[in-house]
Amino acid sequence: MVSYKRLTPEEVHFAGAALLDPDETTDTDLKEVNPELLLLPQSRRCSITVALLTLGGLIVVLFGIWLLGTIFWLHKPPSTEPHRPPPPAVAKSPNGTWLQPEPCSQIPEAWRFDCYPERGAVVTEEMCHARNCCFIQRSQAKTSGRNGVPWCFYTPDYPSYELVSITDTEIGKVGKLLRNKKTYYPKDIDALQMEVLYEEDNRLRVKITDPAEKRYEVPIDVPVVQKKAPNPSYTVDFIKEPFGLIVKRTQTGTVLLNTSIAPLFYADQFLQMSTLLPSRFIYGLGEHRSNFLHDVQWNTLTMWARDLTNLYGVHPFYLSMESDGMAHGFFMLNSNAMDVALQPAPALTWRMIGGILDFYIFLGPDPSSVIAQYLDVVGKPAMPIFWALGYHLCRWGYKTSNKIWNVVKEMRNYGIPQDVQWNDIDYMDHALDFTYDTVNFSSLPDLVKDLHRHDQHYVMILDPGISNSQLPGSYWPFDEGMKRGIFINDSNGDVLIGKVWPGLTAFPDFSNPDTHEWWYQNLKRFHEKVPFDGVWIDMNEPSNFFDGSLNGCPDNELENPPYTPGILGGTLKAKTVCASARQKISTHYNIHSLYGLMEAKATESALRKITNKRPFVISRSTFPSQGKYSGHWLGDNRSQWKDLATSIPGMLTFNILGIPLIGADICGFGGSTTEELCVRWTQLGAFYPFSRNHNSIDEQDQEPTAFSPAARTAMKEAILLRYSLFPHLYTLFHHAHISGHTVVTPLLFQFLTDEKTYGIDKQFLWGKSLLVTPVLEAGRDYVVGYFPKGLWYDFHTVSHTSLETLLEIHNSLSINLQAPKDKINLHLREGSVIPTQRPNATLWVSSGQPLHLIVSLSEDGLAKGDLFWDDGETLDTYEKDQYAYIYFTATYITVETVSFYGVKTEPENVTVNSQEAAFTYRSCWL
């Protein structure tokens, strides 16, 4: 965050080549000073005539010099130098204070782009003018947690690059950019190459690179296109100088990208690009704990994988709604530390400290299409193994395997469904990966076998830090890792030593293919002792209890870049490894935020080989394409109502980021929960795609069996409800896997013209049809729900074959809904068919039960739905055509008459839909 200091006039000084020398006199200054200063010294005795003659002679001489200069200028050939906008002119007033150029004061506050974004700097007028920028001091204090209106900002014609050539190619255009004036960051790259790739009709890619020297690029697989899109839905325009790139939607003319509003920077360790946004409705840009709809009021989001804040994952993708209900997306393919600054113009600025400018624009035109197009680039999520969608139990601090066994048995005894039991690090022997405590967890292998006999499953945690402090030959993971050379090295080439739970540790380099084989061997060896079913990879930003390493980090440009984004701790090395550390494919400076993705890829690959089933991996740190390899949980939360509420925006955000297997720790991780909070959280958690109750060490028990009979029953009913909806949930994941759809869907995706839905993040949909309205506050027996226009059926009454509760919404409105402690409000949208099943103790048992279809007809009597079904665990069933897919349709049919044969006595009356109907009875026996 930038802070500013109010200065007195005596403290104000200016520096920089663009400023005037105070000793120089301009034409304007001449008008203000004593005319006598313009004359040559003369005697007081000189007459007026002599003075006039002298003055006239001076005028003649000056006129002659001007005439000769003009003639010379007219005959001079035109300059070949490209036009460069002048620096802001700063004049001096009679009282000695500096005056802003007139354009500065005319720039509206919302359109002021920060020229001094360094956090912690006390920006003075002198510092600002040294960068040739405008300075207008604001008197009010800055808002906490935000940058506020910048005092130092760019002039409208601030120098940037010039587009000196542009030519057509087979897939778009290629241009050359030149910078003719240095910026205030070191190592400007003066010549750039710009590729504009018309990849698909609804997808545009732009790459701006250094043609003279190869720079780091993010090593994830993206499509390679050979031909230009035949009918692009966008137009691309260029501004020559200062360079600007403008992308418009052809259909409406809406500007989706306009980089001309602020200068482009491209230095070795500082890249900056700004753009206008078509509206204030912007989503994505994970991972941060905030509302689903981002605040554009001077809000800077830092992206650098870090625990506690920033946050665990990095996802430089945003979804933007346009004024007409259309939507587009933008993806900056860059993994270096960055800030993304939002301001109320509305506009956005990207600031990165390495890599290249490589970005995509997705034109939708609706939000669901935008997400699908984004996932066409980074990869669609994997189809989860069936039991991943069941109910999971975990805690840090079971302390013994017998305690776990008792919890599992209690869940069975009370008939509460549970598919998966987990362990945090306390199962390990002194927190060492690939070990278990043979004293306190001696029965762990037998516990896992018992889980399997009951169609349940087991998941354990692994941290990336590998202890280097064990006796030589006693700890195979470290010894073998040293032999294979698979650990991250420091800048000297020695193994970098940090500290995590087991003490001093080395960190595997997952950018090295050899590390993947070593990781697989470790998992395989441990699986032979404890036959786990899935893996939870934690602390993989990577997290480090040291800043950098045991021996610190060198003092170089990688550790201390010219610009440092707003990282917790203020440095790149804060609670992680040194930025200058060496990995197989690059320095840690470039690939830090990829660590979790690379570990997930190694883990997913190993589990495929070990189990020959769909892998189950949950990762704390994530990056684009992560959904192909793992799910995610929202990290360490607390047992507080606000954390319950913020889990919904997190869940919505990760669904648009392509990681639909997402959830928060039910009932809260840190602190002790309350019974009411845990009941409400279990009700909401029943609708997390990934549903896990997780608790911290030394906190009170919070599994459902730990509470009163009434609370236990309410939690059981919520979990049973989830299990009854498993066929529908499983089908939603199929569509996510095949088509890039969301599982948990924001209301705005389905109601594009209802702007009131754009900010809703306390309700959500499963797919398109099932509306969830949870209680998120203490002491409430009601909840306010927003219902867009249409027919909505109360799920709880419809599922019991009654249509007593029907909401016919002619105009969208908010409604008070009764919400007793044993109920979560669910509503079915008109026109849907939802497949359900009788729930049981596990999903494997439930899957053998008959299906039940719930049909909610639309106003015109129509409904549709579908079901995807396979064995739930075999790899690639869709790709191998080993599945069943059923499409349901319902139409309104008028039944005029019904005949019943075999009615032995005449009935007293006949009712149809609760109404008496006319009938005739004939006694006719053969």
Short mmCIF file of N, CA, C and O in Angstrom, two decimals, residues 287-382:
data_model
loop_
_atom_site.label_atom_id
_atom_site.label_comp_id
_atom_site.label_asym_id
_atom_site.label_seq_id
_atom_site.Cartn_x
_atom_site.Cartn_y
_atom_site.Cartn_z
N GLU A 287 -6.61 -16.49 -5.78
CA GLU A 287 -7.51 -16.86 -4.72
C GLU A 287 -7.48 -15.79 -3.65
O GLU A 287 -6.39 -15.44 -3.16
N HIS A 288 -8.63 -15.26 -3.29
CA HIS A 288 -8.74 -14.25 -2.24
C HIS A 288 -10.05 -14.48 -1.50
O HIS A 288 -11.02 -14.93 -2.09
N ARG A 289 -10.06 -14.16 -0.23
CA ARG A 289 -11.30 -14.24 0.54
C ARG A 289 -12.01 -12.91 0.43
O ARG A 289 -11.58 -11.91 1.01
N SER A 290 -13.07 -12.89 -0.33
CA SER A 290 -13.80 -11.66 -0.57
C SER A 290 -15.18 -12.04 -1.09
O SER A 290 -15.54 -13.21 -1.12
N ASN A 291 -15.94 -11.05 -1.50
CA ASN A 291 -17.20 -11.32 -2.15
C ASN A 291 -16.95 -11.93 -3.53
O ASN A 291 -15.87 -11.81 -4.11
N PHE A 292 -17.97 -12.58 -4.05
CA PHE A 292 -17.87 -13.13 -5.41
C PHE A 292 -17.67 -12.02 -6.42
O PHE A 292 -16.82 -12.11 -7.32
N LEU A 293 -18.42 -10.94 -6.29
CA LEU A 293 -18.27 -9.76 -7.13
C LEU A 293 -17.17 -8.89 -6.54
O LEU A 293 -17.26 -8.46 -5.39
N HIS A 294 -16.14 -8.62 -7.31
CA HIS A 294 -15.03 -7.82 -6.80
C HIS A 294 -15.41 -6.34 -6.70
O HIS A 294 -16.22 -5.84 -7.48
N ASP A 295 -14.82 -5.69 -5.75
CA ASP A 295 -14.98 -4.25 -5.55
C ASP A 295 -13.99 -3.52 -6.44
O ASP A 295 -12.78 -3.79 -6.37
N VAL A 296 -14.46 -2.60 -7.27
CA VAL A 296 -13.55 -1.85 -8.15
C VAL A 296 -13.14 -0.51 -7.55
O VAL A 296 -12.51 0.30 -8.23
N GLN A 297 -13.48 -0.29 -6.30
CA GLN A 297 -13.12 0.99 -5.66
C GLN A 297 -11.69 0.92 -5.13
O GLN A 297 -11.44 0.68 -3.95
N TRP A 298 -10.72 1.07 -6.03
CA TRP A 298 -9.30 1.13 -5.67
C TRP A 298 -8.92 -0.11 -4.86
O TRP A 298 -8.47 -0.03 -3.72
N ASN A 299 -9.09 -1.24 -5.49
CA ASN A 299 -8.89 -2.53 -4.84
C ASN A 299 -7.76 -3.26 -5.56
O ASN A 299 -7.88 -3.58 -6.74
N THR A 300 -6.66 -3.51 -4.85
CA THR A 300 -5.52 -4.21 -5.45
C THR A 300 -5.44 -5.62 -4.92
O THR A 300 -5.41 -5.84 -3.70
N LEU A 301 -5.41 -6.60 -5.82
CA LEU A 301 -5.34 -8.02 -5.49
C LEU A 301 -3.95 -8.53 -5.84
O LEU A 301 -3.50 -8.39 -6.98
N THR A 302 -3.26 -9.10 -4.86
CA THR A 302 -1.92 -9.63 -5.08
C THR A 302 -2.00 -11.12 -5.38
O THR A 302 -2.75 -11.84 -4.73
N MET A 303 -1.21 -11.56 -6.35
CA MET A 303 -1.19 -12.97 -6.73
C MET A 303 0.22 -13.52 -6.58
O MET A 303 1.13 -13.18 -7.33
N TRP A 304 0.35 -14.35 -5.55
CA TRP A 304 1.62 -15.02 -5.22
C TRP A 304 1.24 -16.07 -4.19
O TRP A 304 0.75 -15.73 -3.12
N ALA A 305 1.39 -17.35 -4.52
CA ALA A 305 0.92 -18.41 -3.65
C ALA A 305 1.52 -18.26 -2.25
O ALA A 305 2.74 -18.24 -2.09
N ARG A 306 0.65 -18.17 -1.25
CA ARG A 306 1.10 -17.87 0.12
C ARG A 306 0.03 -18.35 1.08
O ARG A 306 -1.16 -18.21 0.80
N ASP A 307 0.42 -18.92 2.20
CA ASP A 307 -0.60 -19.25 3.19
C ASP A 307 -1.00 -17.99 3.94
O ASP A 307 -0.30 -16.99 3.93
N LEU A 308 -2.16 -18.02 4.52
CA LEU A 308 -2.75 -16.96 5.32
C LEU A 308 -3.36 -15.83 4.49
O LEU A 308 -4.44 -15.35 4.76
N THR A 309 -2.67 -15.36 3.47
CA THR A 309 -3.23 -14.28 2.66
C THR A 309 -2.64 -14.39 1.26
O THR A 309 -1.76 -15.18 1.00
N ASN A 310 -3.16 -13.57 0.35
CA ASN A 310 -2.80 -13.48 -1.08
C ASN A 310 -3.56 -14.42 -2.03
O ASN A 310 -3.86 -13.99 -3.10
N LEU A 311 -3.92 -15.57 -1.98
CA LEU A 311 -3.92 -16.57 -0.93
C LEU A 311 -3.22 -17.81 -1.47
O LEU A 311 -2.28 -17.68 -2.22
N TYR A 312 -3.68 -19.02 -1.19
CA TYR A 312 -2.95 -20.23 -1.52
C TYR A 312 -2.70 -20.41 -3.01
O TYR A 312 -1.70 -20.97 -3.41
N GLY A 313 -3.65 -19.98 -3.84
CA GLY A 313 -3.55 -20.22 -5.27
C GLY A 313 -3.47 -18.94 -6.07
O GLY A 313 -3.74 -17.84 -5.57
N VAL A 314 -3.12 -19.08 -7.34
CA VAL A 314 -2.99 -17.94 -8.26
C VAL A 314 -3.78 -18.25 -9.53
O VAL A 314 -3.53 -19.26 -10.20
N HIS A 315 -4.75 -17.38 -9.83
CA HIS A 315 -5.60 -17.57 -11.00
C HIS A 315 -5.86 -16.23 -11.67
O HIS A 315 -6.85 -15.55 -11.39
N PRO A 316 -4.98 -15.82 -12.60
CA PRO A 316 -5.13 -14.51 -13.27
C PRO A 316 -6.14 -14.54 -14.41
O PRO A 316 -5.83 -14.26 -15.57
N PHE A 317 -7.36 -14.88 -14.06
CA PHE A 317 -8.47 -14.93 -15.01
C PHE A 317 -9.63 -14.15 -14.43
O PHE A 317 -9.94 -14.27 -13.24
N TYR A 318 -10.29 -13.34 -15.27
CA TYR A 318 -11.51 -12.69 -14.79
C TYR A 318 -12.64 -12.84 -15.80
O TYR A 318 -12.42 -12.98 -17.01
N LEU A 319 -13.84 -12.84 -15.26
CA LEU A 319 -15.08 -12.82 -16.02
C LEU A 319 -15.68 -11.44 -15.87
O LEU A 319 -15.80 -10.94 -14.74
N SER A 320 -16.07 -10.81 -16.96
CA SER A 320 -16.63 -9.46 -16.92
C SER A 320 -17.99 -9.46 -17.59
O SER A 320 -18.15 -9.94 -18.72
N MET A 321 -18.99 -8.92 -16.89
CA MET A 321 -20.31 -8.75 -17.47
C MET A 321 -20.37 -7.42 -18.21
O MET A 321 -19.79 -6.42 -17.77
N GLU A 322 -21.07 -7.42 -19.33
CA GLU A 322 -21.25 -6.21 -20.12
C GLU A 322 -22.63 -5.63 -19.86
O GLU A 322 -23.47 -6.28 -19.22
N SER A 323 -22.88 -4.46 -20.35
CA SER A 323 -24.11 -3.75 -20.00
C SER A 323 -25.37 -4.40 -20.56
O SER A 323 -26.47 -4.17 -20.08
N ASP A 324 -25.23 -5.24 -21.58
CA ASP A 324 -26.40 -5.83 -22.24
C ASP A 324 -26.61 -7.29 -21.84
O ASP A 324 -27.35 -8.02 -22.50
N GLY A 325 -25.96 -7.74 -20.76
CA GLY A 325 -26.11 -9.11 -20.33
C GLY A 325 -25.13 -10.08 -20.97
O GLY A 325 -25.09 -11.25 -20.59
N MET A 326 -24.36 -9.61 -21.94
CA MET A 326 -23.31 -10.45 -22.50
C MET A 326 -22.12 -10.46 -21.54
O MET A 326 -22.05 -9.68 -20.59
N ALA A 327 -21.18 -11.37 -21.80
CA ALA A 327 -20.02 -11.52 -20.92
C ALA A 327 -18.80 -11.89 -21.73
O ALA A 327 -18.89 -12.46 -22.83
N HIS A 328 -17.64 -11.55 -21.20
CA HIS A 328 -16.38 -12.00 -21.80
C HIS A 328 -15.41 -12.34 -20.68
O HIS A 328 -15.63 -11.99 -19.51
N GLY A 329 -14.34 -13.01 -21.03
CA GLY A 329 -13.32 -13.38 -20.06
C GLY A 329 -11.95 -12.96 -20.53
O GLY A 329 -11.72 -12.75 -21.73
N PHE A 330 -11.04 -12.84 -19.58
CA PHE A 330 -9.66 -12.44 -19.88
C PHE A 330 -8.74 -13.30 -19.03
O PHE A 330 -8.92 -13.41 -17.81
N PHE A 331 -7.72 -13.91 -19.66
CA PHE A 331 -6.76 -14.77 -18.97
C PHE A 331 -5.35 -14.30 -19.26
O PHE A 331 -4.94 -14.26 -20.43
N MET A 332 -4.62 -13.90 -18.22
CA MET A 332 -3.22 -13.52 -18.35
C MET A 332 -2.37 -14.73 -17.99
O MET A 332 -2.29 -15.12 -16.82
N LEU A 333 -1.76 -15.33 -18.98
CA LEU A 333 -0.97 -16.54 -18.76
C LEU A 333 0.42 -16.13 -18.28
O LEU A 333 1.38 -16.00 -19.05
N ASN A 334 0.52 -15.95 -16.97
CA ASN A 334 1.77 -15.50 -16.34
C ASN A 334 1.78 -16.03 -14.91
O ASN A 334 0.76 -15.97 -14.22
N SER A 335 2.92 -16.57 -14.47
CA SER A 335 2.99 -17.15 -13.13
C SER A 335 3.90 -16.36 -12.20
O SER A 335 4.11 -16.78 -11.06
N ASN A 336 4.45 -15.24 -12.65
CA ASN A 336 5.28 -14.42 -11.77
C ASN A 336 4.42 -13.66 -10.77
O ASN A 336 3.22 -13.50 -10.96
N ALA A 337 5.04 -13.19 -9.70
CA ALA A 337 4.31 -12.39 -8.71
C ALA A 337 3.70 -11.18 -9.40
O ALA A 337 4.32 -10.55 -10.26
N MET A 338 2.45 -10.86 -9.02
CA MET A 338 1.77 -9.77 -9.69
C MET A 338 0.77 -9.10 -8.78
O MET A 338 0.31 -9.68 -7.79
N ASP A 339 0.46 -7.85 -9.11
CA ASP A 339 -0.66 -7.12 -8.53
C ASP A 339 -1.67 -6.89 -9.65
O ASP A 339 -1.29 -6.60 -10.80
N VAL A 340 -2.93 -6.98 -9.29
CA VAL A 340 -4.02 -6.62 -10.21
C VAL A 340 -4.80 -5.50 -9.54
O VAL A 340 -5.42 -5.72 -8.50
N ALA A 341 -4.72 -4.32 -10.11
CA ALA A 341 -5.32 -3.13 -9.50
C ALA A 341 -6.63 -2.78 -10.19
O ALA A 341 -6.66 -2.58 -11.41
N LEU A 342 -7.70 -2.73 -9.41
CA LEU A 342 -9.01 -2.33 -9.92
C LEU A 342 -9.31 -0.91 -9.50
O LEU A 342 -8.98 -0.51 -8.38
N GLN A 343 -9.91 -0.13 -10.39
CA GLN A 343 -10.28 1.23 -10.05
C GLN A 343 -11.63 1.56 -10.69
O GLN A 343 -12.07 0.91 -11.64
N PRO A 344 -12.31 2.58 -10.16
CA PRO A 344 -13.73 2.76 -10.48
C PRO A 344 -14.05 3.35 -11.84
O PRO A 344 -15.22 3.66 -12.09
N ALA A 345 -13.10 3.49 -12.74
CA ALA A 345 -13.40 4.05 -14.07
C ALA A 345 -14.59 3.38 -14.80
O ALA A 345 -15.39 4.09 -15.40
N PRO A 346 -14.74 2.03 -14.85
CA PRO A 346 -13.92 1.01 -14.22
C PRO A 346 -12.76 0.61 -15.13
O PRO A 346 -12.88 0.64 -16.36
N ALA A 347 -11.67 0.23 -14.49
CA ALA A 347 -10.47 -0.16 -15.23
C ALA A 347 -9.67 -1.12 -14.38
O ALA A 347 -9.89 -1.27 -13.18
N LEU A 348 -8.71 -1.77 -15.05
CA LEU A 348 -7.87 -2.77 -14.40
C LEU A 348 -6.45 -2.62 -14.90
O LEU A 348 -6.22 -2.37 -16.08
N THR A 349 -5.48 -2.80 -13.99
CA THR A 349 -4.06 -2.74 -14.35
C THR A 349 -3.37 -4.01 -13.89
O THR A 349 -3.50 -4.41 -12.73
N TRP A 350 -2.65 -4.64 -14.82
CA TRP A 350 -1.81 -5.80 -14.49
C TRP A 350 -0.39 -5.30 -14.25
O TRP A 350 0.17 -4.57 -15.06
N ARG A 351 0.22 -5.72 -13.14
CA ARG A 351 1.64 -5.43 -12.88
C ARG A 351 2.34 -6.73 -12.51
O ARG A 351 2.05 -7.32 -11.47
N MET A 352 3.28 -7.17 -13.34
CA MET A 352 3.97 -8.44 -13.13
C MET A 352 5.47 -8.20 -13.10
O MET A 352 5.97 -7.24 -13.68
N ILE A 353 6.19 -9.08 -12.42
CA ILE A 353 7.63 -8.84 -12.25
C ILE A 353 8.47 -9.82 -13.06
O ILE A 353 9.64 -10.04 -12.75
N GLY A 354 7.90 -10.38 -14.10
CA GLY A 354 8.67 -11.27 -14.96
C GLY A 354 7.80 -11.90 -16.01
O GLY A 354 6.60 -11.61 -16.15
N GLY A 355 8.42 -12.81 -16.80
CA GLY A 355 7.69 -13.51 -17.84
C GLY A 355 7.40 -12.65 -19.04
O GLY A 355 8.15 -11.71 -19.37
N ILE A 356 6.29 -12.92 -19.70
CA ILE A 356 5.89 -12.18 -20.90
C ILE A 356 4.43 -11.77 -20.76
O ILE A 356 3.73 -12.20 -19.84
N LEU A 357 3.99 -10.92 -21.67
CA LEU A 357 2.57 -10.62 -21.80
C LEU A 357 1.96 -11.62 -22.77
O LEU A 357 2.25 -11.60 -23.97
N ASP A 358 1.16 -12.53 -22.24
CA ASP A 358 0.54 -13.58 -23.03
C ASP A 358 -0.89 -13.70 -22.52
O ASP A 358 -1.13 -14.20 -21.42
N PHE A 359 -1.86 -13.21 -23.29
CA PHE A 359 -3.21 -13.18 -22.76
C PHE A 359 -4.25 -13.57 -23.81
O PHE A 359 -4.03 -13.48 -25.01
N TYR A 360 -5.38 -14.06 -23.27
CA TYR A 360 -6.51 -14.52 -24.07
C TYR A 360 -7.74 -13.68 -23.73
O TYR A 360 -7.92 -13.27 -22.58
N ILE A 361 -8.59 -13.50 -24.74
CA ILE A 361 -9.90 -12.90 -24.53
C ILE A 361 -10.95 -13.89 -25.05
O ILE A 361 -10.83 -14.39 -26.18
N PHE A 362 -11.93 -14.20 -24.21
CA PHE A 362 -12.99 -15.15 -24.56
C PHE A 362 -14.30 -14.38 -24.67
O PHE A 362 -14.69 -13.68 -23.73
N LEU A 363 -15.00 -14.54 -25.77
CA LEU A 363 -16.15 -13.69 -26.06
C LEU A 363 -17.50 -14.32 -25.78
O LEU A 363 -18.53 -13.74 -26.08
N GLY A 364 -17.53 -15.48 -25.18
CA GLY A 364 -18.79 -16.05 -24.72
C GLY A 364 -19.76 -16.41 -25.84
O GLY A 364 -19.50 -17.31 -26.61
N PRO A 365 -20.94 -15.72 -25.90
CA PRO A 365 -21.25 -14.40 -25.33
C PRO A 365 -21.89 -14.43 -23.94
O PRO A 365 -22.07 -13.39 -23.33
N ASP A 366 -22.27 -15.62 -23.42
CA ASP A 366 -22.85 -15.69 -22.09
C ASP A 366 -21.79 -16.21 -21.12
O ASP A 366 -20.78 -16.79 -21.53
N PRO A 367 -21.97 -16.02 -19.80
CA PRO A 367 -20.94 -16.42 -18.83
C PRO A 367 -20.58 -17.91 -18.91
O PRO A 367 -19.39 -18.25 -18.80
N SER A 368 -21.56 -18.78 -19.07
CA SER A 368 -21.26 -20.21 -19.14
C SER A 368 -20.36 -20.53 -20.32
O SER A 368 -19.43 -21.34 -20.21
N SER A 369 -20.61 -19.88 -21.45
CA SER A 369 -19.77 -20.10 -22.64
C SER A 369 -18.36 -19.57 -22.40
O SER A 369 -17.38 -20.16 -22.86
N VAL A 370 -18.24 -18.45 -21.70
CA VAL A 370 -16.92 -17.90 -21.39
C VAL A 370 -16.10 -18.91 -20.60
O VAL A 370 -14.93 -19.17 -20.90
N ILE A 371 -16.71 -19.51 -19.57
CA ILE A 371 -15.98 -20.48 -18.75
C ILE A 371 -15.58 -21.69 -19.57
O ILE A 371 -14.46 -22.20 -19.46
N ALA A 372 -16.48 -22.17 -20.41
CA ALA A 372 -16.16 -23.31 -21.26
C ALA A 372 -15.01 -22.99 -22.21
O ALA A 372 -14.12 -23.83 -22.44
N GLN A 373 -14.98 -21.77 -22.75
CA GLN A 373 -13.89 -21.37 -23.65
C GLN A 373 -12.57 -21.25 -22.91
O GLN A 373 -11.51 -21.61 -23.43
N TYR A 374 -12.62 -20.73 -21.69
CA TYR A 374 -11.41 -20.66 -20.86
C TYR A 374 -10.87 -22.07 -20.59
O TYR A 374 -9.66 -22.32 -20.70
N LEU A 375 -11.77 -23.00 -20.27
CA LEU A 375 -11.33 -24.36 -19.97
C LEU A 375 -10.89 -25.11 -21.22
O LEU A 375 -10.15 -26.09 -21.12
N ASP A 376 -11.33 -24.67 -22.40
CA ASP A 376 -10.77 -25.21 -23.63
C ASP A 376 -9.27 -24.94 -23.73
O ASP A 376 -8.54 -25.70 -24.37
N VAL A 377 -8.82 -23.87 -23.10
CA VAL A 377 -7.41 -23.50 -23.14
C VAL A 377 -6.63 -24.19 -22.03
O VAL A 377 -5.60 -24.82 -22.27
N VAL A 378 -7.09 -24.09 -20.78
CA VAL A 378 -6.29 -24.60 -19.66
C VAL A 378 -6.62 -26.05 -19.32
O VAL A 378 -5.84 -26.71 -18.61
N GLY A 379 -7.74 -26.56 -19.78
CA GLY A 379 -8.09 -27.95 -19.52
C GLY A 379 -9.31 -28.08 -18.64
O GLY A 379 -9.46 -27.36 -17.64
N LYS A 380 -10.18 -29.02 -18.98
CA LYS A 380 -11.41 -29.24 -18.22
C LYS A 380 -11.13 -30.13 -17.01
O LYS A 380 -10.20 -30.93 -17.03
N PRO A 381 -11.97 -30.00 -15.99
CA PRO A 381 -11.73 -30.78 -14.76
C PRO A 381 -11.92 -32.28 -14.98
O PRO A 381 -12.69 -32.71 -15.84
N ALA A 382 -11.22 -33.05 -14.16
CA ALA A 382 -11.33 -34.51 -14.22
C ALA A 382 -12.69 -34.96 -13.69
O ALA A 382 -13.32 -34.28 -12.87
#
